[in-house]
Amino acid sequence: MALLREDLEDLTDDEDFLEYEFEKKKHAKLSDGELENFLRKRGTNFEKLTYFHDLHKRFEKNVVSTLKNMGMDVDVANRFNYTEDKIEKADIILPIGGDGTFLLASSKVKDNKKPVIGFNSDPNRSEGHLCLPKKIFYKHQGSNRKAANGKSLSYNKFSIIMYDFKGNFEWLLRSRIRITLVVSEEENLIPNYLHAVDNDIPGSIVQNKDGVKVLPYLALNEVFMGETLSARVSHLQLRLNGSTETTNLKCSGICVSTGTGSTSWHLSINRLPAQSVAELLRLIDIDATEGKDGLAAVLSDIYNKNLIFPPDDKRMGFTIRDLISAGVWPQPKGIKSRGFATKIEVKSSCFDASLVVDGGVAFTFNDGAIVLLEIIPEDALRTVIFKD
């Protein structure tokens, strides 16, 4: 069994407990005392920083000791030593942290055989759609979710959680997007990492018999294509489901999502705010408020929930951001700004664009580059869901 604890994850809101390790790595020449003085002088809330770091470490220690007490061999890995060899030897991968850590751990698992099961090390503060649900941690805690001092519990009931795996779960094969990229220049295949560390290549780029390149990344959430500078218009050509018809677009980029990713960027792009619903209702002489229990909020919530689709869906959801629909654009007319497809091909006519996988790694996607996106069953990620 391999456990991944992420030392240098991108510092998202739900994983700010990782920032202390990041600062230690970034300022490796400073002693602990010097680092504390530096951070305090900078204005960092040092107590908060170390509190969440310690909380995470206690959780990690508890997981490791519990698994060993259950007779399991445990190999704890971080970003730098999480290798293909470790993955090959492991029966199961258990990322400990949040969704960012889960994405990193799963990025190196290339088939649907090896289970990846995420544990949220701070479920009091973080939802974590990819990790086990918060209710699992509270199952035997009753209503006592806080310690007497009001701080988060460290959850020393991990063995109870492991007991739930005995016949109380079902496998969930989360669809992932395979990315085949056609470029004229080899340097366009050099990955650009968007987080703090840029030396984590998950595998070799595969060249198939036609000379095109299959990237060593399977997108669990989404693939985005568009100009790097958001103010610049993205010129893209889109073909859906193997059609011979190409639609020329001017937009702010295209986001292609899995069902897993439909709760993330896909939802944020397409979300309909209660304000917009209320304004539409007023146009048909319905007096609508934007309050929590008002008609506009209820309709907005129903609409937004329907944007989410199952993580094992074999379709991809595509969204054309800010589609310009004026004059001759799009060419030809008729394409919807959002929909589903089983195969998507995008050709770039952009100036300085990127193709971004799961918000973590980018490739140059300029004029002439072509990408084929598709979901292949054997690329799925094996995870679990608990029975009610």
Short mmCIF file of C-alpha atoms in Angstrom, two decimals:
data_model
loop_
_atom_site.label_atom_id
_atom_site.label_comp_id
_atom_site.label_asym_id
_atom_site.label_seq_id
_atom_site.Cartn_x
_atom_site.Cartn_y
_atom_site.Cartn_z
CA MET A 1 0.00 0.00 0.00
CA ALA A 2 1.32 3.45 -0.87
CA LEU A 3 0.26 6.63 0.88
CA LEU A 4 0.87 9.98 -0.73
CA ARG A 5 1.21 13.00 1.49
CA GLU A 6 1.69 16.13 -0.55
CA ASP A 7 4.46 18.44 0.63
CA LEU A 8 4.34 20.99 -2.13
CA GLU A 9 0.81 21.06 -3.45
CA ASP A 10 -0.57 24.20 -4.97
CA LEU A 11 -1.92 26.10 -2.00
CA THR A 12 -5.65 25.93 -2.53
CA ASP A 13 -8.04 27.10 0.16
CA ASP A 14 -8.82 23.57 1.27
CA GLU A 15 -5.16 22.61 1.56
CA ASP A 16 -3.50 25.58 3.22
CA PHE A 17 -2.07 23.18 5.81
CA LEU A 18 0.56 22.37 3.17
CA GLU A 19 1.93 25.89 3.06
CA TYR A 20 4.37 25.39 5.93
CA GLU A 21 6.11 22.52 4.09
CA PHE A 22 6.16 24.64 0.97
CA GLU A 23 7.82 27.54 2.81
CA LYS A 24 10.39 25.19 4.37
CA LYS A 25 11.29 23.83 0.96
CA LYS A 26 11.38 27.25 -0.63
CA HIS A 27 13.64 28.65 2.12
CA ALA A 28 15.69 25.52 2.77
CA LYS A 29 18.75 27.49 3.93
CA LEU A 30 16.87 28.98 6.89
CA SER A 31 16.66 27.24 10.26
CA ASP A 32 13.21 26.71 11.76
CA GLY A 33 13.66 29.76 13.96
CA GLU A 34 14.90 31.92 11.08
CA LEU A 35 12.00 30.77 8.94
CA GLU A 36 9.52 31.68 11.67
CA ASN A 37 11.04 35.16 12.01
CA PHE A 38 10.97 35.63 8.23
CA LEU A 39 7.34 34.59 7.93
CA ARG A 40 6.20 36.70 10.87
CA LYS A 41 8.02 39.72 9.45
CA ARG A 42 6.30 39.13 6.12
CA GLY A 43 2.94 39.24 7.87
CA THR A 44 2.08 35.54 7.76
CA ASN A 45 -0.17 34.19 10.51
CA PHE A 46 2.42 31.74 11.79
CA GLU A 47 0.17 30.18 14.46
CA LYS A 48 -2.49 29.35 11.87
CA LEU A 49 0.14 28.05 9.46
CA THR A 50 1.67 25.61 11.94
CA TYR A 51 -1.66 24.62 13.50
CA PHE A 52 -3.08 23.24 10.25
CA HIS A 53 0.27 21.69 9.36
CA ASP A 54 0.34 19.85 12.70
CA LEU A 55 -3.30 18.80 12.28
CA HIS A 56 -2.48 17.25 8.92
CA LYS A 57 0.62 15.49 10.28
CA ARG A 58 -1.32 14.00 13.18
CA PHE A 59 -3.92 12.65 10.78
CA GLU A 60 -1.21 11.19 8.55
CA LYS A 61 0.53 9.56 11.52
CA ASN A 62 -2.75 8.09 12.70
CA VAL A 63 -3.51 6.62 9.27
CA VAL A 64 -0.08 5.02 9.01
CA SER A 65 -0.15 3.51 12.51
CA THR A 66 -3.69 2.20 12.05
CA LEU A 67 -2.85 0.48 8.77
CA LYS A 68 0.29 -1.07 10.23
CA ASN A 69 -1.68 -2.31 13.25
CA MET A 70 -4.06 -3.97 10.79
CA GLY A 71 -1.10 -5.92 9.39
CA MET A 72 -0.56 -3.88 6.22
CA ASP A 73 2.74 -2.85 4.69
CA VAL A 74 2.80 0.92 4.26
CA ASP A 75 5.14 3.01 2.14
CA VAL A 76 4.72 6.76 2.70
CA ALA A 77 5.59 8.83 -0.36
CA ASN A 78 5.72 12.52 -1.22
CA ARG A 79 5.80 14.34 -4.54
CA PHE A 80 9.50 13.70 -5.14
CA ASN A 81 9.62 9.96 -4.43
CA TYR A 82 6.15 8.98 -5.64
CA THR A 83 7.49 6.88 -8.49
CA GLU A 84 6.07 4.40 -10.96
CA ASP A 85 7.97 1.68 -9.10
CA LYS A 86 6.14 2.49 -5.86
CA ILE A 87 2.83 2.51 -7.69
CA GLU A 88 3.56 -0.84 -9.31
CA LYS A 89 4.31 -2.45 -5.93
CA ALA A 90 1.26 -1.00 -4.17
CA ASP A 91 -2.12 -2.70 -4.00
CA ILE A 92 -3.90 0.57 -3.26
CA ILE A 93 -3.05 4.28 -3.26
CA LEU A 94 -4.36 6.45 -0.39
CA PRO A 95 -3.80 10.18 -0.95
CA ILE A 96 -3.98 12.14 2.34
CA GLY A 97 -4.82 15.83 2.06
CA GLY A 98 -7.45 17.31 -0.22
CA ASP A 99 -8.55 17.25 -3.84
CA GLY A 100 -5.24 18.65 -5.08
CA THR A 101 -3.32 15.80 -3.49
CA PHE A 102 -5.82 13.32 -4.92
CA LEU A 103 -5.30 14.72 -8.44
CA LEU A 104 -1.54 14.42 -8.10
CA ALA A 105 -1.74 10.84 -6.82
CA SER A 106 -4.15 9.70 -9.52
CA SER A 107 -2.20 11.37 -12.35
CA LYS A 108 0.41 8.60 -12.26
CA VAL A 109 -2.06 5.72 -12.12
CA LYS A 110 -2.57 4.86 -15.78
CA ASP A 111 -5.20 2.10 -15.78
CA ASN A 112 -8.46 1.18 -14.07
CA LYS A 113 -7.02 -1.63 -11.94
CA LYS A 114 -5.24 0.17 -9.07
CA PRO A 115 -7.69 1.75 -6.57
CA VAL A 116 -7.09 5.34 -5.45
CA ILE A 117 -9.00 6.31 -2.29
CA GLY A 118 -8.56 9.81 -0.88
CA PHE A 119 -8.70 10.81 2.78
CA ASN A 120 -9.36 14.43 3.67
CA SER A 121 -7.02 15.28 6.53
CA ASP A 122 -9.18 18.23 7.64
CA PRO A 123 -12.83 17.39 6.86
CA ASN A 124 -14.05 20.05 9.31
CA ARG A 125 -12.89 22.82 6.98
CA SER A 126 -12.79 21.18 3.54
CA GLU A 127 -15.43 19.41 1.50
CA GLY A 128 -13.13 17.67 -0.99
CA HIS A 129 -15.35 16.12 -3.69
CA LEU A 130 -12.68 13.55 -4.60
CA CYS A 131 -11.93 12.40 -1.06
CA LEU A 132 -14.16 10.23 1.10
CA PRO A 133 -17.26 12.16 2.19
CA LYS A 134 -17.30 14.04 5.46
CA LYS A 135 -20.09 11.83 6.84
CA ILE A 136 -17.68 8.89 6.96
CA PHE A 137 -15.52 10.69 9.51
CA TYR A 138 -18.52 11.62 11.64
CA LYS A 139 -20.26 8.26 11.46
CA HIS A 140 -19.27 7.22 14.98
CA GLN A 141 -18.56 10.68 16.36
CA GLY A 142 -22.22 11.63 17.01
CA SER A 143 -22.65 15.36 17.34
CA ASN A 144 -19.29 15.83 19.06
CA ARG A 145 -17.53 17.28 16.04
CA LYS A 146 -15.37 19.76 17.91
CA ALA A 147 -12.96 19.45 20.75
CA ALA A 148 -13.71 21.34 23.94
CA ASN A 149 -11.46 24.20 22.88
CA GLY A 150 -13.39 24.60 19.62
CA LYS A 151 -10.54 23.34 17.45
CA SER A 152 -10.92 20.59 14.86
CA LEU A 153 -10.70 16.98 15.99
CA SER A 154 -7.78 14.89 14.74
CA TYR A 155 -10.08 11.90 14.00
CA ASN A 156 -8.46 9.00 15.83
CA LYS A 157 -11.27 6.66 14.73
CA PHE A 158 -9.58 5.82 11.45
CA SER A 159 -9.83 2.08 12.16
CA ILE A 160 -13.64 2.40 12.20
CA ILE A 161 -13.49 4.01 8.78
CA MET A 162 -11.38 1.13 7.49
CA TYR A 163 -13.95 -1.32 8.88
CA ASP A 164 -16.53 0.23 6.57
CA PHE A 165 -14.56 -1.08 3.59
CA LYS A 166 -15.57 -4.65 4.48
CA GLY A 167 -18.39 -5.18 2.02
CA ASN A 168 -19.85 -1.72 2.51
CA PHE A 169 -18.61 -0.07 -0.65
CA GLU A 170 -18.92 -0.22 -4.41
CA TRP A 171 -16.30 0.45 -7.05
CA LEU A 172 -16.65 3.67 -8.99
CA LEU A 173 -14.74 3.95 -12.26
CA ARG A 174 -14.28 7.66 -12.85
CA SER A 175 -13.92 8.49 -16.55
CA ARG A 176 -10.77 10.29 -17.62
CA ILE A 177 -9.96 12.13 -20.84
CA ARG A 178 -7.19 10.82 -23.09
CA ILE A 179 -5.33 13.63 -24.88
CA THR A 180 -3.75 13.14 -28.30
CA LEU A 181 -1.85 16.19 -29.52
CA VAL A 182 -0.62 16.95 -33.04
CA VAL A 183 2.04 19.69 -33.18
CA SER A 184 4.61 20.68 -35.77
CA GLU A 185 7.43 21.48 -33.32
CA GLU A 186 8.69 19.10 -30.62
CA GLU A 187 9.29 21.93 -28.13
CA ASN A 188 5.54 22.41 -27.99
CA LEU A 189 5.41 19.08 -26.12
CA ILE A 190 7.43 20.41 -23.18
CA PRO A 191 5.13 20.60 -20.13
CA ASN A 192 4.78 23.86 -18.22
CA TYR A 193 3.84 23.17 -14.59
CA LEU A 194 1.53 25.74 -13.06
CA HIS A 195 2.23 24.99 -9.41
CA ALA A 196 5.18 25.54 -7.13
CA VAL A 197 7.28 22.59 -8.32
CA ASP A 198 7.99 21.87 -11.97
CA ASN A 199 10.03 18.68 -11.98
CA ASP A 200 7.23 16.14 -11.82
CA ILE A 201 6.81 14.47 -15.23
CA PRO A 202 4.41 11.54 -14.78
CA GLY A 203 5.60 9.49 -17.74
CA SER A 204 6.88 9.52 -21.29
CA ILE A 205 4.93 10.99 -24.18
CA VAL A 206 3.75 8.13 -26.39
CA GLN A 207 4.06 8.39 -30.16
CA ASN A 208 1.59 6.28 -32.09
CA LYS A 209 1.94 4.86 -35.59
CA ASP A 210 0.59 8.02 -37.24
CA GLY A 211 3.24 10.19 -35.62
CA VAL A 212 0.86 12.02 -33.27
CA LYS A 213 1.61 12.23 -29.54
CA VAL A 214 -0.50 10.86 -26.70
CA LEU A 215 0.23 12.93 -23.61
CA PRO A 216 1.08 11.04 -20.39
CA TYR A 217 -1.75 12.82 -18.58
CA LEU A 218 -5.28 11.55 -18.20
CA ALA A 219 -7.56 14.44 -17.26
CA LEU A 220 -9.74 13.53 -14.30
CA ASN A 221 -11.42 16.97 -14.14
CA GLU A 222 -11.06 18.89 -17.37
CA VAL A 223 -8.99 20.04 -20.34
CA PHE A 224 -8.97 23.75 -21.23
CA MET A 225 -7.80 25.30 -24.49
CA GLY A 226 -7.48 29.03 -25.06
CA GLU A 227 -5.28 32.09 -25.18
CA THR A 228 -3.01 32.42 -22.15
CA LEU A 229 -3.86 36.12 -21.82
CA SER A 230 -7.55 36.03 -20.90
CA ALA A 231 -8.27 39.40 -22.53
CA ARG A 232 -7.22 38.07 -25.94
CA VAL A 233 -9.84 36.38 -28.14
CA SER A 234 -9.27 32.67 -28.76
CA HIS A 235 -9.66 31.55 -32.39
CA LEU A 236 -10.49 27.84 -32.43
CA GLN A 237 -11.95 25.26 -34.80
CA LEU A 238 -14.20 22.61 -33.27
CA ARG A 239 -15.39 19.22 -34.50
CA LEU A 240 -17.71 17.00 -32.43
CA ASN A 241 -18.25 13.24 -32.47
CA GLY A 242 -16.11 12.59 -35.55
CA SER A 243 -18.15 14.92 -37.76
CA THR A 244 -16.57 16.26 -40.94
CA GLU A 245 -18.13 19.67 -40.26
CA THR A 246 -15.83 22.17 -38.57
CA THR A 247 -17.14 25.17 -36.64
CA ASN A 248 -14.92 28.25 -36.51
CA LEU A 249 -15.16 30.03 -33.17
CA LYS A 250 -14.22 33.27 -31.49
CA CYS A 251 -14.47 32.86 -27.76
CA SER A 252 -12.59 32.89 -24.45
CA GLY A 253 -11.55 29.26 -24.75
CA ILE A 254 -13.12 25.81 -24.57
CA CYS A 255 -13.42 23.76 -21.39
CA VAL A 256 -14.00 20.00 -21.78
CA SER A 257 -15.04 18.27 -18.57
CA THR A 258 -15.59 14.79 -17.19
CA GLY A 259 -18.44 13.98 -14.84
CA THR A 260 -15.96 14.24 -11.98
CA GLY A 261 -14.97 17.71 -13.14
CA SER A 262 -18.58 18.78 -13.58
CA THR A 263 -18.63 19.85 -9.92
CA SER A 264 -15.61 22.08 -10.48
CA TRP A 265 -14.74 24.50 -13.30
CA HIS A 266 -17.57 23.25 -15.51
CA LEU A 267 -20.06 24.22 -12.83
CA SER A 268 -18.41 27.57 -12.17
CA ILE A 269 -18.41 28.55 -15.85
CA ASN A 270 -22.05 27.65 -16.42
CA ARG A 271 -23.55 28.51 -13.04
CA LEU A 272 -26.70 30.64 -13.26
CA PRO A 273 -26.84 33.14 -10.38
CA ALA A 274 -30.10 33.91 -8.61
CA GLN A 275 -29.73 37.53 -9.72
CA SER A 276 -30.03 36.55 -13.41
CA VAL A 277 -33.04 34.33 -12.73
CA ALA A 278 -34.75 37.11 -10.79
CA GLU A 279 -34.19 39.56 -13.65
CA LEU A 280 -35.67 37.09 -16.15
CA LEU A 281 -38.71 36.53 -13.94
CA ARG A 282 -39.30 40.28 -13.67
CA LEU A 283 -39.34 40.50 -17.46
CA ILE A 284 -42.47 38.33 -17.43
CA ASP A 285 -44.02 40.34 -14.60
CA ILE A 286 -43.20 37.92 -11.78
CA ASP A 287 -42.14 39.75 -8.64
CA ALA A 288 -39.01 37.82 -7.71
CA THR A 289 -36.58 38.40 -4.89
CA GLU A 290 -33.03 37.07 -4.71
CA GLY A 291 -33.28 35.87 -1.11
CA LYS A 292 -32.24 32.41 -0.03
CA ASP A 293 -35.77 30.96 -0.07
CA GLY A 294 -37.09 33.04 -2.96
CA LEU A 295 -38.28 31.65 -6.28
CA ALA A 296 -35.19 32.93 -8.11
CA ALA A 297 -32.82 31.16 -5.69
CA VAL A 298 -34.81 27.92 -5.87
CA LEU A 299 -34.85 27.88 -9.68
CA SER A 300 -31.18 28.84 -9.81
CA ASP A 301 -30.29 25.97 -7.48
CA ILE A 302 -32.27 23.46 -9.57
CA TYR A 303 -30.59 24.65 -12.77
CA ASN A 304 -27.09 24.54 -11.28
CA LYS A 305 -27.53 21.05 -9.84
CA ASN A 306 -28.55 19.82 -13.29
CA LEU A 307 -25.19 20.92 -14.66
CA ILE A 308 -23.55 18.08 -12.74
CA PHE A 309 -23.37 14.66 -14.42
CA PRO A 310 -22.13 11.25 -13.18
CA PRO A 311 -18.37 10.70 -12.77
CA ASP A 312 -18.55 7.41 -14.70
CA ASP A 313 -20.38 9.00 -17.67
CA LYS A 314 -18.66 8.10 -20.94
CA ARG A 315 -19.51 11.51 -22.40
CA MET A 316 -17.53 14.73 -22.06
CA GLY A 317 -19.25 18.01 -21.31
CA PHE A 318 -17.92 20.91 -23.38
CA THR A 319 -18.39 24.62 -22.73
CA ILE A 320 -17.45 27.38 -25.16
CA ARG A 321 -16.67 30.35 -22.92
CA ASP A 322 -18.04 33.74 -23.97
CA LEU A 323 -18.95 32.54 -27.45
CA ILE A 324 -19.08 35.49 -29.85
CA SER A 325 -22.42 35.21 -31.66
CA ALA A 326 -22.53 38.24 -33.91
CA GLY A 327 -22.14 38.90 -37.62
CA VAL A 328 -20.64 35.82 -39.28
CA TRP A 329 -19.55 34.19 -36.01
CA PRO A 330 -19.65 31.33 -35.32
CA GLN A 331 -19.06 29.83 -38.77
CA PRO A 332 -21.38 28.10 -39.54
CA LYS A 333 -24.15 29.18 -37.23
CA GLY A 334 -26.05 26.84 -34.95
CA ILE A 335 -23.58 25.41 -32.47
CA LYS A 336 -24.61 25.55 -28.82
CA SER A 337 -22.24 27.03 -26.27
CA ARG A 338 -22.61 23.96 -24.05
CA GLY A 339 -23.28 20.28 -24.72
CA PHE A 340 -22.01 16.69 -24.61
CA ALA A 341 -19.81 14.71 -26.96
CA THR A 342 -18.00 11.37 -27.06
CA LYS A 343 -15.14 12.66 -29.20
CA ILE A 344 -13.91 16.24 -29.51
CA GLU A 345 -11.30 17.64 -31.89
CA VAL A 346 -10.01 21.19 -31.54
CA LYS A 347 -7.62 22.98 -33.89
CA SER A 348 -5.90 26.17 -32.80
CA SER A 349 -5.63 29.41 -34.75
CA CYS A 350 -4.37 31.16 -31.63
CA PHE A 351 -1.37 33.41 -31.05
CA ASP A 352 -0.19 32.49 -27.53
CA ALA A 353 -2.48 29.74 -26.26
CA SER A 354 -2.23 26.83 -23.86
CA LEU A 355 -3.81 23.45 -23.42
CA VAL A 356 -4.19 22.93 -19.67
CA VAL A 357 -4.81 19.57 -17.99
CA ASP A 358 -6.59 19.54 -14.61
CA GLY A 359 -5.36 23.06 -13.89
CA GLY A 360 -1.88 21.71 -13.22
CA VAL A 361 0.15 21.34 -16.41
CA ALA A 362 0.03 23.29 -19.68
CA PHE A 363 1.27 22.73 -23.23
CA THR A 364 1.68 25.29 -26.00
CA PHE A 365 -1.41 25.26 -28.22
CA ASN A 366 -0.79 27.77 -30.99
CA ASP A 367 -1.75 28.08 -34.66
CA GLY A 368 -1.90 24.69 -36.39
CA ALA A 369 -1.89 22.51 -33.26
CA ILE A 370 -4.66 19.90 -33.10
CA VAL A 371 -5.91 17.94 -30.10
CA LEU A 372 -8.21 14.93 -29.98
CA LEU A 373 -10.05 14.33 -26.70
CA GLU A 374 -11.81 11.04 -25.99
CA ILE A 375 -12.80 8.77 -23.10
CA ILE A 376 -11.47 5.21 -23.22
CA PRO A 377 -12.87 2.72 -20.62
CA GLU A 378 -9.45 1.31 -19.71
CA ASP A 379 -8.26 4.83 -18.80
CA ALA A 380 -10.81 5.16 -15.98
CA LEU A 381 -9.72 5.69 -12.39
CA ARG A 382 -10.86 3.08 -9.86
CA THR A 383 -12.25 4.69 -6.70
CA VAL A 384 -14.93 3.79 -4.16
CA ILE A 385 -18.30 4.99 -2.96
CA PHE A 386 -19.89 3.82 0.30
CA LYS A 387 -23.32 2.28 0.37
CA ASP A 388 -25.98 4.23 2.27
#
